[in-house]
Each structure stands twice: as structure tokens, then as C-alpha cells.
């Protein structure tokens, strides 16, 4: 866990933000470079870098409010849906090393697109898929 990140400075009010939610463990605020109106970031206050570092109790805290904040974002900007995304690690495009969920409103008549549009797709045989599933089970 890092000691301080850009987002801990936001939580501590050293950097101003448009805060939309706060409790003992969780914080949510508008993204300063929004991909859509209402683009919101939800974070644990503690600066865990990756999802796998987030202790289950704090993950439960974040998830207990994520749906509620998402509904409020959708209502606030009259969105038809939302993409909830987490860039986990630099290779996935994570720029701020403090785990965070993006809530990105989508609009049917606008640029709505599924997460599948981000990837080229991988051609795998049934055997290759089964082997990957076995390796995932073994690594848990
Ligand atoms: P990542 O690429 O790490 O998943 O996303 C980091 C997000 O943080 C980006 O969408 C970026 O716009 C947002 N961001 C970066 N600096 C600031 C800031 O100072 N304030 C706010 N509110 N958002 C920020």
C-alpha cells in the first residue's frame, strides 16, 4: 500500500474535488476529466494500489454503496445506463496507484458502447480455455 496518493490528498481535502459521497472507509467524487457528464470515481480511503490488496471488509464497504451511488449518478444526469470499470494495474491503463471504480454514464442516443469494444478479442480453443480456467483455480 502506498502512503500517499493523489486520491488520499483529495480525501484529506488538500486537493479540492466535487465530492458526492463520504463515509468512514469510502469516498466518491467527480472525475476532473470526465468521459461523460457525471463520470464519478469511488475509492476506499486507504490507498491500496490494486484490487487484490483491498481487504474483504473494505471491499464490502465499497460495494455496499457502489450500486446506490451509481443509481444517484444515473438519476442526476438522466443516463440510460452506466459502465463501471476498474483499471487494475499500469498495463490496464491505471494511472493513479490507488484502486478506484469509474462510474461512467451511458446514453442510448449518444456514444453508448460496451466494454467489449475496447478489446480485439482472443481466439482460444476449448482446450486452451479449460487450461486457463484450471490455472486460475490453482492460483487462488
Ligand atoms: P485511471 O486511469 O487511474 O483508471 O483513472 C484515473 C482518473 O483520475 C482519470 O480518469 C483522471 O481524469 C482522474 N484524475 C486525475 N487527476 C485528478 C484530480 O486531480 N482530480 C480528480 N477529481 N480526478 C482526477
Tab-separated table of C-alpha atoms and ligand atoms in Angstrom:
chain	number	residue	atom	x	y	z
A	1	UNK	CA	0.000	0.000	0.000
A	2	UNK	CA	1.356	3.453	-0.874
A	3	UNK	CA	1.424	6.014	1.934
A	4	UNK	CA	0.009	8.909	-0.017
A	5	UNK	CA	-1.559	9.217	-3.441
A	6	UNK	CA	-3.278	11.921	-5.428
A	7	UNK	CA	-6.552	10.480	-4.145
A	8	UNK	CA	-5.545	10.468	-0.448
A	9	UNK	CA	-4.818	14.178	-0.929
A	10	UNK	CA	-8.336	14.582	-2.314
A	11	UNK	CA	-9.817	12.641	0.647
A	12	UNK	CA	-7.853	14.863	3.028
A	13	UNK	CA	-9.105	17.978	1.201
A	14	UNK	CA	-5.594	19.090	0.241
A	15	UNK	CA	-6.806	18.992	-3.376
A	16	UNK	CA	-10.356	20.237	-3.998
A	17	UNK	CA	-12.884	17.881	-5.553
A	18	UNK	CA	-16.586	17.642	-6.288
A	19	UNK	CA	-17.391	15.170	-3.535
A	20	UNK	CA	-20.614	13.201	-3.920
A	21	UNK	CA	-20.326	10.675	-1.060
A	22	UNK	CA	-18.222	10.018	2.046
A	23	UNK	CA	-18.326	7.593	4.950
A	24	UNK	CA	-15.705	6.127	7.297
A	25	UNK	CA	-13.995	3.987	4.650
A	26	UNK	CA	-15.287	5.089	1.242
A	27	UNK	CA	-15.146	8.290	-0.803
A	28	UNK	CA	-16.679	9.279	-4.156
A	29	UNK	CA	-16.059	12.359	-6.289
A	30	UNK	CA	-16.380	13.555	-9.868
A	31	UNK	CA	-13.578	12.795	-12.313
A	32	UNK	CA	-11.821	16.032	-13.279
A	33	UNK	CA	-11.534	14.832	-16.923
A	34	UNK	CA	-14.956	13.253	-17.380
A	35	UNK	CA	-15.595	10.715	-20.149
A	36	UNK	CA	-19.280	11.636	-19.847
A	37	UNK	CA	-21.273	14.053	-17.665
A	38	UNK	CA	-21.473	12.585	-14.151
A	39	UNK	CA	-18.301	10.443	-14.501
A	40	UNK	CA	-17.630	9.544	-10.866
A	41	UNK	CA	-14.770	7.797	-9.066
A	42	UNK	CA	-15.407	5.627	-5.995
A	43	UNK	CA	-12.442	4.718	-3.788
A	44	UNK	CA	-11.556	3.144	-0.471
A	45	UNK	CA	-9.985	5.942	1.598
A	46	UNK	CA	-6.920	3.785	2.252
A	47	UNK	CA	-4.522	3.811	-0.714
A	48	UNK	CA	-4.453	0.152	-1.780
A	49	UNK	CA	-2.962	0.071	-5.254
A	50	UNK	CA	-4.652	-2.992	-6.734
A	51	UNK	CA	-7.954	-4.728	-6.200
A	52	UNK	CA	-6.219	-7.845	-4.827
A	53	UNK	CA	-4.720	-5.731	-1.993
A	54	UNK	CA	-8.104	-4.443	-0.808
A	55	UNK	CA	-9.112	-6.330	2.364
A	56	UNK	CA	-12.514	-8.063	2.078
A	57	UNK	CA	-14.136	-5.875	4.755
A	58	UNK	CA	-13.191	-2.680	2.906
A	59	UNK	CA	-14.210	-4.219	-0.434
A	60	UNK	CA	-17.591	-4.994	1.146
A	61	UNK	CA	-17.868	-1.384	2.350
A	62	UNK	CA	-17.169	-0.007	-1.136
A	63	UNK	CA	-19.565	-2.446	-2.792
A	64	UNK	CA	-22.291	-1.734	-0.268
A	65	UNK	CA	-22.523	1.838	-1.623
A	66	UNK	CA	-21.382	1.421	-5.251
A	67	UNK	CA	-24.843	0.489	-6.526
A	68	UNK	CA	-26.516	3.305	-4.625
A	69	UNK	CA	-24.030	5.912	-5.911
A	70	UNK	CA	-24.449	4.537	-9.448
A	71	UNK	CA	-28.228	4.973	-9.225
A	72	UNK	CA	-27.757	8.542	-7.976
A	73	UNK	CA	-25.335	9.341	-10.826
A	74	UNK	CA	-27.773	7.925	-13.410
A	75	UNK	CA	-30.638	9.944	-11.944
A	76	UNK	CA	-28.551	13.137	-11.754
A	77	UNK	CA	-27.597	13.157	-15.448
A	78	UNK	CA	-30.583	11.213	-16.785
A	79	UNK	CA	-28.365	8.393	-18.055
A	80	UNK	CA	-29.805	5.249	-19.657
A	81	UNK	CA	-27.082	3.039	-18.150
A	82	UNK	CA	-23.560	3.100	-16.799
A	83	UNK	CA	-20.262	1.354	-17.371
A	84	UNK	CA	-18.499	0.504	-14.107
A	85	UNK	CA	-14.790	-0.010	-14.726
A	86	UNK	CA	-11.613	-0.520	-12.760
A	87	UNK	CA	-8.241	-0.190	-14.481
A	88	UNK	CA	-6.247	-2.685	-12.405
A	89	UNK	CA	-2.504	-2.102	-12.867
A	90	UNK	CA	-0.455	0.018	-15.244
A	91	UNK	CA	-0.846	-2.477	-18.094
A	92	UNK	CA	-4.596	-1.961	-17.840
A	93	UNK	CA	-4.192	1.826	-18.043
A	94	UNK	CA	-4.271	2.581	-14.310
A	95	UNK	CA	-2.679	5.988	-13.864
A	96	UNK	CA	-3.396	6.667	-10.207
A	97	UNK	CA	-1.999	3.850	-7.997
A	98	UNK	CA	-4.993	3.909	-5.642
A	99	UNK	CA	-7.737	1.434	-6.502
A	100	UNK	CA	-10.837	3.187	-7.888
A	101	UNK	CA	-14.034	2.346	-9.698
A	102	UNK	CA	-15.113	4.558	-12.576
A	103	UNK	CA	-18.875	5.086	-12.903
A	104	UNK	CA	-19.344	6.302	-16.486
A	105	UNK	CA	-22.862	7.255	-17.583
A	106	UNK	CA	-24.022	5.964	-20.974
A	107	UNK	CA	-26.771	7.427	-23.148
A	108	UNK	CA	-28.700	5.426	-25.718
A	109	UNK	CA	-28.754	8.219	-28.288
A	110	UNK	CA	-25.122	9.174	-27.722
A	111	UNK	CA	-21.919	7.145	-27.823
A	112	UNK	CA	-23.005	4.156	-25.740
A	113	UNK	CA	-20.660	1.239	-26.256
A	114	UNK	CA	-19.924	-1.959	-24.338
A	115	UNK	CA	-16.590	-2.774	-22.730
A	116	UNK	CA	-16.143	-5.376	-25.498
A	117	UNK	CA	-15.388	-2.500	-27.870
A	118	UNK	CA	-12.074	-1.966	-26.031
A	119	UNK	CA	-10.581	-5.343	-26.920
A	120	UNK	CA	-9.634	-7.135	-30.127
A	121	UNK	CA	-10.806	-10.478	-28.747
A	122	UNK	CA	-8.780	-13.665	-28.229
A	123	UNK	CA	-9.205	-16.794	-30.336
A	124	UNK	CA	-8.955	-19.727	-27.936
A	125	UNK	CA	-9.750	-23.386	-28.402
A	126	UNK	CA	-11.936	-25.202	-25.852
A	127	UNK	CA	-8.774	-26.898	-24.527
A	128	UNK	CA	-6.918	-23.602	-24.131
A	129	UNK	CA	-9.871	-22.090	-22.252
A	130	UNK	CA	-10.098	-25.134	-19.976
A	131	UNK	CA	-6.370	-24.980	-19.276
A	132	UNK	CA	-6.581	-21.275	-18.360
A	133	UNK	CA	-9.563	-21.970	-16.068
A	134	UNK	CA	-7.553	-24.713	-14.317
A	135	UNK	CA	-4.583	-22.377	-13.851
A	136	UNK	CA	-6.862	-19.692	-12.360
A	137	UNK	CA	-8.336	-22.252	-9.928
A	138	UNK	CA	-4.800	-23.382	-8.968
A	139	UNK	CA	-3.656	-19.809	-8.327
A	140	UNK	CA	-6.427	-18.854	-5.938
B	1	LIG	P1	-7.080	5.634	-14.060
B	1	LIG	O1	-6.504	5.886	-15.417
B	1	LIG	O2	-6.011	5.557	-12.999
B	1	LIG	O3	-8.031	4.474	-14.014
B	1	LIG	O4	-8.001	6.869	-13.739
B	1	LIG	C1	-7.563	7.988	-13.049
B	1	LIG	C2	-8.641	9.037	-13.191
B	1	LIG	O5	-8.387	10.072	-12.278
B	1	LIG	C3	-8.690	9.672	-14.591
B	1	LIG	O6	-9.963	9.450	-15.181
B	1	LIG	C4	-8.414	11.144	-14.318
B	1	LIG	O7	-9.191	12.011	-15.109
B	1	LIG	C5	-8.764	11.284	-12.846
B	1	LIG	N1	-8.000	12.327	-12.172
B	1	LIG	C6	-6.661	12.557	-12.298
B	1	LIG	N2	-6.295	13.595	-11.519
B	1	LIG	C7	-7.432	14.020	-10.899
B	1	LIG	C8	-7.682	15.068	-9.950
B	1	LIG	O8	-6.801	15.816	-9.516
B	1	LIG	N3	-8.973	15.211	-9.523
B	1	LIG	C9	-9.992	14.396	-9.978
B	1	LIG	N4	-11.222	14.633	-9.492
B	1	LIG	N5	-9.770	13.399	-10.852
B	1	LIG	C10	-8.507	13.214	-11.302
